[in-house]
C-alpha cells in the first residue's frame, strides 16, 4: 500500500482524496496557489507546497509536480478530475519516475481521450454509438455531405472535448458551417487541438452513465448508473442514482455494454462510460471519462462502496474486494452542485467572500465542500463550492430531503445555485421523474426562484448562534 500520496488538484476533490487517505493511513502532500493559502485542503493535508505565481499553470506543470513528488518521497499521485487527470503524458511521466499514477494506463487514457477513436472502439466492441462521422471533419464539403445523408439536427463536437466545451446543436447548413468554425476555435483554445466531428442530435435523451471499477487482475464490474440529465449548457448540475427510467433488464444490458467498452482498452481503475438513452429506450455510447467524476458521490451513497479508496487500492495492485453480485443498489441519492454562479445571468461565475456559512446535516446528508465563513472564492477555477448529496429510501423521500437540506444551507456573500436548486426540488415534473436533458430549457419558470429574503446581518447572527449552540 502507498505510504505518501501527492494530490495534483485542489478544492473539494483534494479534500475527498485526503479523507480516503486518512482512512487508509496514507500521508498526503498537496500543492496550492497563493489565492488558496487558507483553503481547507491545504490545512488538512500533511504537507502543502506553494506553486509558482500562476494559479492554474502550477497544476498543469507535469515535470514540476513529479519533481516535487520525488523530493517529498511520494509513491503515488492522485490527479482528481480536470487538470492533468486525463493526460496520458502525465501518467507516463509518473510511471517513468517510479511513481504510481492513480488511474488507468496511459494507453487507455489516450485511446479514450479522443472521442472519434473512442466511438470506433465502442462500435468494434459491439456497443451502439450515436450515428456520426467516422473520422474528424476537416472541410465544409464533408460536413454538408454527412448532413445531407443524416438530416438535421446535428451536433458539432470537439474530438478532444470535455466539460461541455465545443458542443453546438445545428439545425441547417448555414448554422453547421458557422458552428464548425466556432467549435474548432473553442477546441483549439480549450484543448490545444481543433479537431471536430459530427453526431446526429438525439432529441430529449437522458444522460445515463455507468460507473466502472476494474483491477489489474482482470476483474471488472459496474456499480450501476447515474442519471445526469439535469444540465445547463451541456454541463451537469444535478445527478441522480439510480435512474428512474431504467429497469433491471436495461441496467444489465447497459452495464454489460459499459464493461465491454472498458475491456476493449484493458481498462483498470475507476472510470465512467457515458450513454444517451433516447425516448424509445435505445442507448448510444457517447464517451468514456478515464478518471474519478464529480458525481461519483451518488454511486457511493447507494452502493456503500468508497470509490476513491477503491482507486487507491487498485493502483496499489490489490484485487477488487467485491464481485458484480456483491453490488447492491439501495435507495436513491441526489447530488446538487452548489456553484458560485448566477443562474439568472446564464450561470455566470461569481466571486466574492463568504460572509456566513452553515452546512445542512441530519439523516442522509453529505457535504463534499470547501467553503467556510471568510473564504474568498478565487476567480481562476471552477465555480464548484460544495456538493450537497442526500440519500433516502424512496425517490419522494430523497427529493424532500434535498429540499430540506437546501433550505438549511446558509452560504452568503456570493450568489450560488442554492435557491435555484431548491426551486427545482419544488417542481412537479422533477418530483414525478419527468425530465430529460431538455428539462431546464423547457422550464423557464424555474428561473423565477426566490432569492434569500432574510437580511444578511440576521443570517450571520443566526448561523453564528447555531454553530455556538452545536458546539456546546
Ligand atoms: P464530470 O466529472 O461529471 O464529467 P465535469 O464535466 O464538470 O464533470 O468535469 C469535471 C472537471 O473536469 C471540471 O472541472 C471540468 O471543467 C474539467 N474537465 C473535464 N473535461 C475536461 C477537458 N477535456 N479539459 C479540461 N478540463 C476538463
Ligand atoms: P463532454 O465531453 O463535454 O462531457 P459529452 O459528449 O459527454 O461531452 O456530451 C455532454 C452532453 O451534451 C451530454 O450529456 C448531452 O446532454 C449532450 N450531448 C452530447 N452529444 C449529444 C448528442 N449526439 N445528442 C444530444 N445530446 C448530446
Ligand atoms: Mg461527458
Short mmCIF file of C-alpha atoms and ligand atoms in Angstrom, two decimals:
data_model
loop_
_atom_site.label_atom_id
_atom_site.label_comp_id
_atom_site.label_asym_id
_atom_site.label_seq_id
_atom_site.Cartn_x
_atom_site.Cartn_y
_atom_site.Cartn_z
CA UNK A 1 0.00 0.00 0.00
CA UNK A 2 1.08 3.58 -0.61
CA UNK A 3 2.82 5.50 2.15
CA UNK A 4 2.52 9.01 0.76
CA UNK A 5 0.23 10.34 -1.96
CA UNK A 6 0.53 13.66 -3.77
CA UNK A 7 -2.80 15.13 -4.81
CA UNK A 8 -2.37 17.12 -8.01
CA UNK A 9 -5.60 19.04 -7.51
CA UNK A 10 -7.42 21.45 -5.21
CA UNK A 11 -10.79 22.25 -3.69
CA UNK A 12 -13.38 19.66 -2.77
CA UNK A 13 -11.78 16.79 -4.70
CA UNK A 14 -8.45 17.32 -2.93
CA UNK A 15 -10.37 17.10 0.37
CA UNK A 16 -12.14 13.97 -0.88
CA UNK A 17 -8.80 12.25 -1.59
CA UNK A 18 -7.33 13.41 1.75
CA UNK A 19 -10.26 11.80 3.56
CA UNK A 20 -9.75 8.47 1.78
CA UNK A 21 -6.00 8.60 2.51
CA UNK A 22 -6.58 9.29 6.21
CA UNK A 23 -8.84 6.29 6.49
CA UNK A 24 -6.16 4.17 4.79
CA UNK A 25 -3.34 5.55 6.95
CA UNK A 26 -1.62 7.22 3.97
CA UNK A 27 0.10 10.61 4.33
CA UNK A 28 -0.86 13.38 1.91
CA UNK A 29 1.03 16.07 0.03
CA UNK A 30 -0.84 18.87 -1.76
CA UNK A 31 0.07 21.81 -3.97
CA UNK A 32 -1.64 25.18 -3.82
CA UNK A 33 -1.59 28.66 -5.28
CA UNK A 34 -1.28 31.84 -3.22
CA UNK A 35 -5.04 32.55 -3.55
CA UNK A 36 -5.77 29.22 -1.82
CA UNK A 37 -3.35 29.74 1.09
CA UNK A 38 -6.21 29.49 3.61
CA UNK A 39 -8.08 26.69 1.81
CA UNK A 40 -9.30 23.76 3.91
CA UNK A 41 -7.47 21.13 1.84
CA UNK A 42 -4.19 22.97 2.41
CA UNK A 43 -4.76 22.91 6.17
CA UNK A 44 -5.84 19.27 6.28
CA UNK A 45 -3.00 17.80 4.19
CA UNK A 46 0.09 16.53 5.98
CA UNK A 47 2.29 18.63 3.72
CA UNK A 48 1.47 21.57 1.43
CA UNK A 49 3.64 23.23 -1.21
CA UNK A 50 3.10 26.65 -2.73
CA UNK A 51 3.33 26.57 -6.53
CA UNK A 52 4.56 29.35 -8.83
CA UNK A 53 2.81 32.67 -9.31
CA UNK A 54 0.29 31.48 -11.93
CA UNK A 55 -2.70 29.95 -10.10
CA UNK A 56 -3.51 27.48 -12.91
CA UNK A 57 -0.19 26.65 -14.60
CA UNK A 58 1.20 25.14 -11.39
CA UNK A 59 -1.48 22.43 -11.56
CA UNK A 60 -0.54 21.67 -15.17
CA UNK A 61 3.24 21.66 -14.85
CA UNK A 62 3.86 17.90 -15.10
CA UNK A 63 7.61 17.97 -14.60
CA UNK A 64 7.45 20.28 -11.57
CA UNK A 65 4.77 18.11 -9.94
CA UNK A 66 6.71 14.90 -10.49
CA UNK A 67 9.94 16.52 -9.26
CA UNK A 68 8.18 17.68 -6.11
CA UNK A 69 6.72 14.22 -5.62
CA UNK A 70 10.20 12.69 -5.81
CA UNK A 71 11.64 15.24 -3.39
CA UNK A 72 8.78 14.60 -0.94
CA UNK A 73 9.18 10.83 -1.05
CA UNK A 74 5.78 10.29 -2.61
CA UNK A 75 4.90 6.87 -4.06
CA UNK A 76 1.56 7.69 -5.70
CA UNK A 77 -0.10 10.67 -7.41
CA UNK A 78 -3.86 11.15 -7.45
CA UNK A 79 -4.91 13.58 -10.21
CA UNK A 80 -8.53 14.20 -9.15
CA UNK A 81 -10.65 15.48 -12.07
CA UNK A 82 -9.85 18.22 -14.58
CA UNK A 83 -6.22 19.46 -14.74
CA UNK A 84 -3.89 16.52 -15.56
CA UNK A 85 -6.38 13.74 -14.80
CA UNK A 86 -6.87 12.73 -18.44
CA UNK A 87 -3.38 13.49 -19.63
CA UNK A 88 -1.68 10.32 -20.87
CA UNK A 89 1.73 12.03 -20.95
CA UNK A 90 1.45 12.80 -17.26
CA UNK A 91 0.52 9.21 -16.43
CA UNK A 92 3.56 8.10 -18.45
CA UNK A 93 5.87 10.59 -16.77
CA UNK A 94 4.76 9.38 -13.32
CA UNK A 95 5.50 5.76 -14.26
CA UNK A 96 8.88 6.70 -15.77
CA UNK A 97 9.75 8.43 -12.48
CA UNK A 98 8.84 5.39 -10.41
CA UNK A 99 5.65 6.92 -9.04
CA UNK A 100 2.27 5.23 -9.43
CA UNK A 101 -0.36 7.28 -11.26
CA UNK A 102 -3.67 6.55 -9.53
CA UNK A 103 -5.74 5.98 -12.62
CA UNK A 104 -5.79 3.83 -15.75
CA UNK A 105 -2.87 3.12 -18.08
CA UNK A 106 -1.54 5.89 -20.35
CA UNK A 107 -2.77 3.84 -23.29
CA UNK A 108 -6.38 3.68 -22.03
CA UNK A 109 -6.33 7.41 -21.29
CA UNK A 110 -5.01 8.18 -24.77
CA UNK A 111 -7.45 5.91 -26.61
CA UNK A 112 -10.48 7.27 -24.76
CA UNK A 113 -9.30 10.89 -24.81
CA UNK A 114 -10.23 11.21 -28.44
CA UNK A 115 -13.99 10.84 -28.92
CA UNK A 116 -13.73 9.80 -32.57
CA UNK A 117 -11.37 6.99 -31.60
CA UNK A 118 -13.46 6.07 -28.55
CA UNK A 119 -16.56 5.76 -30.75
CA UNK A 120 -14.70 3.38 -33.05
CA UNK A 121 -13.57 1.28 -30.08
CA UNK A 122 -17.14 1.09 -28.77
CA UNK A 123 -18.51 0.18 -32.20
CA UNK A 124 -15.96 -2.61 -32.61
CA UNK A 125 -16.90 -3.87 -29.13
CA UNK A 126 -20.48 -4.25 -30.38
CA UNK A 127 -21.81 -1.24 -28.45
CA UNK A 128 -24.21 1.13 -30.23
CA UNK A 129 -22.88 4.63 -30.89
CA UNK A 130 -24.71 7.80 -31.95
CA UNK A 131 -24.77 7.95 -35.77
CA UNK A 132 -21.94 10.29 -36.68
CA UNK A 133 -18.91 10.87 -38.84
CA UNK A 134 -16.38 8.04 -38.72
CA UNK A 135 -13.48 10.45 -38.75
CA UNK A 136 -12.93 14.03 -37.78
CA UNK A 137 -14.39 16.56 -40.21
CA UNK A 138 -11.83 18.78 -41.86
CA UNK A 139 -13.79 20.67 -44.53
CA UNK A 140 -17.30 22.02 -45.28
CA UNK A 141 -17.88 19.54 -48.14
CA UNK A 142 -17.52 16.55 -45.81
CA UNK A 143 -19.80 18.17 -43.25
CA UNK A 144 -22.51 19.08 -45.75
CA UNK A 145 -22.46 15.64 -47.31
CA UNK A 146 -22.85 13.99 -43.87
CA UNK A 147 -25.71 16.41 -43.11
CA UNK A 148 -27.43 15.57 -46.42
CA UNK A 149 -27.21 11.84 -45.67
CA UNK A 150 -28.18 12.03 -41.98
CA UNK A 151 -30.54 15.01 -41.75
CA UNK A 152 -30.74 17.73 -39.10
CA UNK A 153 -30.49 18.40 -36.20
CA UNK A 154 -26.83 17.57 -35.76
CA UNK A 155 -24.30 18.21 -33.07
CA UNK A 156 -20.83 19.62 -33.70
CA UNK A 157 -18.39 18.18 -31.16
CA UNK A 158 -14.72 18.60 -30.33
CA UNK A 159 -12.83 15.29 -30.61
CA UNK A 160 -10.74 16.03 -27.54
CA UNK A 161 -13.60 17.85 -25.79
CA UNK A 162 -14.74 17.80 -22.18
CA UNK A 163 -16.62 19.90 -19.65
CA UNK A 164 -19.33 20.77 -22.21
CA UNK A 165 -16.96 22.89 -24.28
CA UNK A 166 -17.04 22.94 -28.08
CA UNK A 167 -20.54 21.39 -28.31
CA UNK A 168 -23.11 23.01 -30.61
CA UNK A 169 -26.52 21.91 -31.88
CA UNK A 170 -27.13 22.91 -35.51
CA UNK A 171 -30.39 22.80 -37.46
CA UNK A 172 -29.42 23.83 -41.01
CA UNK A 173 -26.46 24.12 -43.40
CA UNK A 174 -25.75 27.73 -42.50
CA UNK A 175 -25.60 27.00 -38.75
CA UNK A 176 -23.49 23.94 -39.42
CA UNK A 177 -20.83 25.91 -41.30
CA UNK A 178 -20.80 28.72 -38.74
CA UNK A 179 -20.68 26.50 -35.65
CA UNK A 180 -17.99 24.26 -37.12
CA UNK A 181 -15.67 27.22 -37.07
CA UNK A 182 -16.80 28.31 -33.59
CA UNK A 183 -16.31 24.80 -32.23
CA UNK A 184 -12.91 24.47 -33.88
CA UNK A 185 -11.76 27.73 -32.30
CA UNK A 186 -13.09 26.76 -28.85
CA UNK A 187 -11.47 23.34 -29.12
CA UNK A 188 -8.15 24.83 -30.12
CA UNK A 189 -8.11 27.26 -27.21
CA UNK A 190 -9.52 24.83 -24.57
CA UNK A 191 -7.85 21.58 -25.61
CA UNK A 192 -4.96 22.69 -27.84
CA UNK A 193 -6.46 20.62 -30.67
CA UNK A 194 -9.04 21.90 -33.16
CA UNK A 195 -10.29 18.50 -34.36
CA UNK A 196 -14.10 18.31 -34.62
CA UNK A 197 -16.69 15.72 -35.74
CA UNK A 198 -20.46 15.47 -36.18
CA UNK A 199 -23.13 13.42 -34.48
CA UNK A 200 -26.85 13.11 -35.01
CA UNK A 201 -28.51 15.23 -32.31
CA UNK A 202 -30.65 12.92 -30.19
CA UNK A 203 -33.81 14.76 -29.14
CA UNK A 204 -34.81 14.68 -25.48
CA UNK A 205 -32.47 11.94 -24.24
CA UNK A 206 -31.46 11.00 -20.74
CA UNK A 207 -27.75 11.21 -19.94
CA UNK A 208 -27.07 7.83 -18.34
CA UNK A 209 -23.54 6.90 -17.28
CA UNK A 210 -22.16 3.72 -15.75
CA UNK A 211 -19.52 3.62 -13.03
CA UNK A 212 -16.84 1.03 -13.73
CA UNK A 213 -14.28 -0.47 -11.37
CA UNK A 214 -11.57 -2.71 -12.76
CA UNK A 215 -8.47 -4.09 -11.06
CA UNK A 216 -5.13 -5.17 -12.51
CA UNK A 217 -6.08 -8.84 -12.27
CA UNK A 218 -8.81 -8.89 -14.90
CA UNK A 219 -11.78 -8.32 -12.59
CA UNK A 220 -14.19 -5.73 -13.89
CA UNK A 221 -17.60 -4.71 -12.56
CA UNK A 222 -20.08 -1.86 -12.86
CA UNK A 223 -21.68 -0.05 -9.93
CA UNK A 224 -24.89 0.85 -11.68
CA UNK A 225 -25.79 4.10 -13.34
CA UNK A 226 -26.19 7.80 -12.68
CA UNK A 227 -28.78 9.94 -14.41
CA UNK A 228 -27.16 13.31 -15.15
CA UNK A 229 -29.89 14.73 -17.35
CA UNK A 230 -30.36 17.98 -15.42
CA UNK A 231 -27.84 20.08 -17.32
CA UNK A 232 -27.20 23.60 -18.47
CA UNK A 233 -25.01 24.29 -21.50
CA UNK A 234 -24.39 20.53 -21.73
CA UNK A 235 -22.86 20.59 -18.23
CA UNK A 236 -24.24 18.61 -15.32
CA UNK A 237 -26.00 20.38 -12.44
CA UNK A 238 -27.89 17.63 -10.61
CA UNK A 239 -27.02 13.95 -10.63
CA UNK A 240 -29.16 11.05 -9.52
CA UNK A 241 -28.60 7.38 -8.76
CA UNK A 242 -30.16 5.11 -9.72
CA UNK A 243 -32.00 6.40 -12.78
CA UNK A 244 -35.79 6.45 -12.52
CA UNK A 245 -36.15 5.27 -16.12
CA UNK A 246 -34.03 2.11 -16.10
CA UNK A 247 -35.37 -1.28 -15.14
CA UNK A 248 -33.27 -4.29 -14.15
CA UNK A 249 -33.11 -5.65 -17.67
CA UNK A 250 -31.95 -2.39 -19.28
CA UNK A 251 -29.49 -1.80 -16.41
CA UNK A 252 -27.96 -5.20 -17.02
CA UNK A 253 -27.70 -4.61 -20.78
CA UNK A 254 -26.20 -1.12 -20.47
CA UNK A 255 -23.88 -2.29 -17.68
CA UNK A 256 -22.61 -5.07 -19.93
CA UNK A 257 -22.07 -2.59 -22.76
CA UNK A 258 -20.11 -0.31 -20.42
CA UNK A 259 -17.92 -3.22 -19.34
CA UNK A 260 -17.36 -4.23 -22.97
CA UNK A 261 -16.10 -0.72 -23.78
CA UNK A 262 -13.76 -0.71 -20.77
CA UNK A 263 -12.45 -4.19 -21.58
CA UNK A 264 -11.66 -3.14 -25.14
CA UNK A 265 -8.91 -0.86 -23.79
CA UNK A 266 -7.79 -3.19 -20.98
CA UNK A 267 -9.12 -0.66 -18.52
CA UNK A 268 -8.15 -0.65 -14.87
CA UNK A 269 -9.10 1.70 -12.00
CA UNK A 270 -12.33 3.73 -11.79
CA UNK A 271 -13.91 5.05 -14.97
CA UNK A 272 -17.24 6.15 -16.39
CA UNK A 273 -18.90 5.12 -19.62
CA UNK A 274 -21.42 7.74 -20.77
CA UNK A 275 -24.51 6.99 -22.85
CA UNK A 276 -27.54 8.79 -24.19
CA UNK A 277 -30.85 6.97 -23.78
CA UNK A 278 -33.49 8.10 -26.28
CA UNK A 279 -37.26 8.24 -25.59
CA UNK A 280 -37.64 4.81 -27.27
CA UNK A 281 -35.16 3.32 -24.83
CA UNK A 282 -32.36 2.94 -27.38
CA UNK A 283 -29.00 3.70 -25.86
CA UNK A 284 -25.87 5.04 -27.53
CA UNK A 285 -22.30 5.35 -26.24
CA UNK A 286 -21.02 8.95 -26.26
CA UNK A 287 -17.71 8.93 -24.38
CA UNK A 288 -15.66 7.45 -21.57
CA UNK A 289 -14.16 9.54 -18.75
CA UNK A 290 -10.96 7.88 -17.55
CA UNK A 291 -10.93 9.41 -14.06
CA UNK A 292 -13.00 9.93 -10.93
CA UNK A 293 -16.02 12.11 -11.72
CA UNK A 294 -17.54 14.99 -9.80
CA UNK A 295 -20.73 12.97 -9.30
CA UNK A 296 -19.11 9.73 -8.07
CA UNK A 297 -20.70 10.55 -4.69
CA UNK A 298 -24.23 9.44 -5.63
CA UNK A 299 -22.95 5.99 -6.56
CA UNK A 300 -21.13 5.78 -3.23
CA UNK A 301 -24.31 6.68 -1.38
CA UNK A 302 -26.38 3.86 -2.90
CA UNK A 303 -23.68 1.16 -3.02
CA UNK A 304 -21.75 1.97 0.19
CA UNK A 305 -18.57 1.49 -1.86
CA UNK A 306 -15.85 4.12 -1.41
CA UNK A 307 -14.71 4.83 -4.97
CA UNK A 308 -11.61 6.83 -4.09
CA UNK A 309 -10.46 4.16 -1.65
CA UNK A 310 -11.05 1.61 -4.42
CA UNK A 311 -8.98 3.71 -6.84
CA UNK A 312 -6.08 3.73 -4.41
CA UNK A 313 -6.32 0.02 -3.65
CA UNK A 314 -6.49 -0.87 -7.33
CA UNK A 315 -3.49 1.33 -8.13
CA UNK A 316 -1.61 -0.43 -5.32
CA UNK A 317 -2.24 -3.71 -7.15
CA UNK A 318 -4.86 -5.15 -4.83
CA UNK A 319 -7.67 -7.25 -6.30
CA UNK A 320 -11.26 -5.95 -6.13
CA UNK A 321 -12.89 -6.96 -2.87
CA UNK A 322 -16.33 -7.44 -4.40
CA UNK A 323 -17.86 -9.13 -7.42
CA UNK A 324 -20.77 -7.97 -9.59
CA UNK A 325 -23.20 -9.97 -7.42
CA UNK A 326 -21.97 -8.19 -4.28
CA UNK A 327 -23.01 -4.81 -5.66
CA UNK A 328 -26.49 -3.90 -4.48
CA UNK A 329 -28.18 -0.58 -5.08
CA UNK A 330 -30.07 0.70 -2.07
CA UNK A 331 -32.45 3.65 -2.17
CA UNK A 332 -31.80 6.87 -4.07
CA UNK A 333 -29.22 9.63 -4.00
CA UNK A 334 -29.26 13.15 -5.43
CA UNK A 335 -26.28 15.47 -5.79
CA UNK A 336 -26.76 19.23 -6.19
CA UNK A 337 -23.74 21.13 -7.43
CA UNK A 338 -23.55 24.25 -5.28
CA UNK A 339 -21.74 26.60 -7.63
CA UNK A 340 -20.76 30.22 -7.12
CA UNK A 341 -22.74 31.36 -10.13
CA UNK A 342 -25.83 33.30 -11.09
CA UNK A 343 -28.46 31.07 -12.75
CA UNK A 344 -30.44 34.11 -13.94
CA UNK A 345 -27.40 35.51 -15.67
CA UNK A 346 -26.69 32.47 -17.83
CA UNK A 347 -24.92 30.86 -14.85
CA UNK A 348 -22.18 33.45 -14.91
CA UNK A 349 -19.45 32.54 -12.36
CA UNK A 350 -19.33 34.86 -9.33
CA UNK A 351 -16.51 35.58 -6.96
CA UNK A 352 -16.58 37.16 -3.55
CA UNK A 353 -16.10 36.37 0.10
CA UNK A 354 -18.38 34.08 2.08
CA UNK A 355 -19.96 36.16 4.84
CA UNK A 356 -21.98 33.41 6.54
CA UNK A 357 -21.77 29.65 6.31
CA UNK A 358 -23.78 26.88 7.89
CA UNK A 359 -23.98 23.48 6.25
CA UNK A 360 -27.05 21.25 6.44
CA UNK A 361 -26.92 18.00 8.35
CA UNK A 362 -29.09 15.25 9.71
CA UNK A 363 -30.03 11.87 8.32
CA UNK A 364 -28.85 11.10 4.81
CA UNK A 365 -26.95 14.33 4.21
CA UNK A 366 -23.38 14.54 2.93
CA UNK A 367 -21.38 17.65 2.03
CA UNK A 368 -18.20 17.48 -0.01
CA UNK A 369 -17.14 21.09 0.02
CA UNK A 370 -14.54 23.72 0.53
CA UNK A 371 -16.38 26.83 1.74
CA UNK A 372 -16.30 28.42 5.19
CA UNK A 373 -17.03 31.88 6.59
CA UNK A 374 -14.49 34.43 5.29
CA UNK A 375 -13.36 32.14 2.44
CA UNK A 376 -12.68 34.19 -0.69
CA UNK A 377 -13.58 32.40 -3.91
CA UNK A 378 -10.70 32.66 -6.38
CA UNK A 379 -11.75 33.61 -9.92
CA UNK A 380 -9.33 31.21 -11.61
CA UNK A 381 -11.00 27.86 -11.13
CA UNK A 382 -14.33 26.03 -11.46
CA UNK A 383 -17.29 27.65 -9.71
CA UNK A 384 -17.97 24.47 -7.66
CA UNK A 385 -18.13 25.36 -3.93
CA UNK A 386 -19.75 22.28 -2.49
CA UNK A 387 -21.61 19.17 -3.44
CA UNK A 388 -24.74 18.53 -1.44
CA UNK A 389 -25.51 14.82 -1.62
CA UNK A 390 -28.59 13.34 0.00
CA UNK A 391 -29.86 9.80 0.14
CA UNK A 392 -33.20 8.32 1.02
CA UNK A 393 -35.18 5.10 0.83
CA UNK A 394 -37.59 6.27 -1.84
CA UNK A 395 -37.38 8.91 -4.57
CA UNK A 396 -40.00 11.06 -2.82
CA UNK A 397 -38.12 10.95 0.47
CA UNK A 398 -34.85 11.79 -1.27
CA UNK A 399 -36.31 14.81 -3.08
CA UNK A 400 -37.87 16.14 0.12
CA UNK A 401 -34.57 15.62 1.93
CA UNK A 402 -32.70 17.54 -0.78
CA UNK A 403 -35.25 20.35 -0.47
CA UNK A 404 -34.98 20.44 3.31
CA UNK A 405 -31.16 20.44 3.13
CA UNK A 406 -31.13 23.28 0.61
CA UNK A 407 -33.41 25.24 2.95
CA UNK A 408 -30.96 24.70 5.82
CA UNK A 409 -27.92 25.57 3.74
CA UNK A 410 -26.58 29.05 4.57
CA UNK A 411 -23.90 30.33 2.19
CA UNK A 412 -23.99 34.10 1.87
CA UNK A 413 -21.87 36.86 0.41
CA UNK A 414 -21.88 35.44 -3.09
CA UNK A 415 -24.59 34.25 -5.48
CA UNK A 416 -24.95 30.47 -5.51
CA UNK A 417 -27.14 27.84 -7.15
CA UNK A 418 -28.82 27.02 -3.79
CA UNK A 419 -32.10 28.96 -4.29
CA UNK A 420 -32.39 27.68 -7.87
CA UNK A 421 -31.83 24.07 -6.76
CA UNK A 422 -34.47 24.50 -4.10
CA UNK A 423 -36.92 25.69 -6.75
CA UNK A 424 -36.16 22.61 -8.90
CA UNK A 425 -36.95 20.33 -5.93
CA UNK A 426 -40.39 22.01 -5.75
CA UNK A 427 -41.18 21.35 -9.42
CA UNK A 428 -43.92 18.76 -10.01
CA UNK A 429 -42.25 17.37 -13.15
CA UNK A 430 -38.95 16.89 -11.35
CA UNK A 431 -40.77 15.31 -8.40
CA UNK A 432 -42.56 12.93 -10.78
CA UNK A 433 -39.31 12.00 -12.53
CA UNK A 434 -40.44 13.66 -15.77
CA UNK A 435 -37.16 15.13 -17.00
CA UNK A 436 -34.52 14.63 -19.68
CA UNK A 437 -31.61 16.77 -20.87
CA UNK A 438 -34.02 19.46 -22.14
CA UNK A 439 -35.54 19.96 -18.65
CA UNK A 440 -34.15 23.41 -17.88
CA UNK A 441 -34.88 24.70 -21.40
CA UNK A 442 -38.49 23.56 -21.13
CA UNK A 443 -38.95 25.07 -17.65
CA UNK A 444 -38.03 28.76 -17.91
CA UNK A 445 -40.32 29.44 -14.92
CA UNK A 446 -37.78 27.75 -12.64
CA UNK A 447 -35.57 30.79 -13.09
CA UNK A 448 -38.19 32.82 -11.18
CA UNK A 449 -36.91 31.33 -7.93
CA UNK A 450 -36.91 33.40 -4.79
CA UNK A 451 -33.56 34.74 -3.61
CA UNK A 452 -32.95 34.76 0.12
CA UNK A 453 -35.37 37.10 1.86
CA UNK A 454 -33.83 37.47 5.36
CA UNK A 455 -31.43 40.35 5.80
CA UNK A 456 -27.77 39.41 5.72
CA UNK A 457 -26.97 40.54 9.30
CA UNK A 458 -29.74 38.34 10.72
CA UNK A 459 -28.36 35.32 8.82
CA UNK A 460 -24.86 35.98 10.05
CA UNK A 461 -26.11 36.28 13.63
CA UNK A 462 -28.20 33.12 13.33
CA UNK A 463 -25.54 30.94 11.74
CA UNK A 464 -23.03 32.06 14.37
CA UNK A 465 -25.55 31.27 17.10
CA UNK A 466 -26.29 27.83 15.64
CA UNK A 467 -22.60 26.96 15.41
CA UNK A 468 -22.09 28.13 19.01
CA UNK A 469 -25.10 26.09 20.18
CA UNK A 470 -23.96 22.95 18.33
CA UNK A 471 -20.54 23.36 19.87
CA UNK A 472 -21.94 23.14 23.43
P1 LIG B 1 -17.84 15.17 -14.86
O1 LIG B 1 -16.79 14.66 -13.96
O2 LIG B 1 -19.17 14.80 -14.46
O3 LIG B 1 -17.60 14.95 -16.32
P2 LIG B 1 -17.38 17.88 -15.49
O4 LIG B 1 -17.78 17.65 -16.90
O5 LIG B 1 -17.87 19.10 -14.80
O6 LIG B 1 -17.83 16.69 -14.59
O7 LIG B 1 -15.80 17.82 -15.46
C1 LIG B 1 -15.08 17.74 -14.27
C2 LIG B 1 -13.99 18.74 -14.26
O8 LIG B 1 -13.08 18.49 -15.28
C3 LIG B 1 -14.43 20.14 -14.45
O9 LIG B 1 -13.52 20.93 -13.72
C4 LIG B 1 -14.26 20.37 -15.94
O10 LIG B 1 -14.10 21.72 -16.24
C5 LIG B 1 -13.00 19.59 -16.16
N1 LIG B 1 -12.83 18.97 -17.48
C6 LIG B 1 -13.49 17.91 -17.95
N2 LIG B 1 -13.02 17.54 -19.14
C7 LIG B 1 -12.03 18.40 -19.44
C8 LIG B 1 -11.12 18.53 -20.53
N3 LIG B 1 -11.15 17.70 -21.58
N4 LIG B 1 -10.24 19.54 -20.49
C9 LIG B 1 -10.19 20.37 -19.46
N5 LIG B 1 -10.99 20.28 -18.38
C10 LIG B 1 -11.90 19.31 -18.37
P1 LIG B 2 -18.32 16.39 -22.66
O1 LIG B 2 -17.07 15.65 -23.02
O2 LIG B 2 -18.18 17.85 -22.78
O3 LIG B 2 -18.87 15.90 -21.37
P2 LIG B 2 -20.33 14.75 -24.00
O4 LIG B 2 -20.10 14.13 -25.33
O5 LIG B 2 -20.23 13.86 -22.82
O6 LIG B 2 -19.34 15.99 -23.84
O7 LIG B 2 -21.75 15.46 -24.00
C1 LIG B 2 -22.16 16.32 -22.98
C2 LIG B 2 -23.67 16.48 -23.03
O8 LIG B 2 -24.08 17.03 -24.28
C3 LIG B 2 -24.44 15.19 -22.92
O9 LIG B 2 -24.65 14.81 -21.58
C4 LIG B 2 -25.74 15.53 -23.62
O10 LIG B 2 -26.61 16.26 -22.79
C5 LIG B 2 -25.26 16.43 -24.73
N1 LIG B 2 -24.99 15.65 -25.96
C6 LIG B 2 -23.79 15.18 -26.38
N2 LIG B 2 -23.91 14.52 -27.55
C7 LIG B 2 -25.21 14.58 -27.89
C8 LIG B 2 -25.97 14.10 -28.99
N3 LIG B 2 -25.41 13.42 -30.00
N4 LIG B 2 -27.31 14.33 -29.00
C9 LIG B 2 -27.89 15.01 -27.99
N5 LIG B 2 -27.24 15.50 -26.95
C10 LIG B 2 -25.90 15.29 -26.88
MG1 LIG B 3 -19.37 13.89 -20.94
#
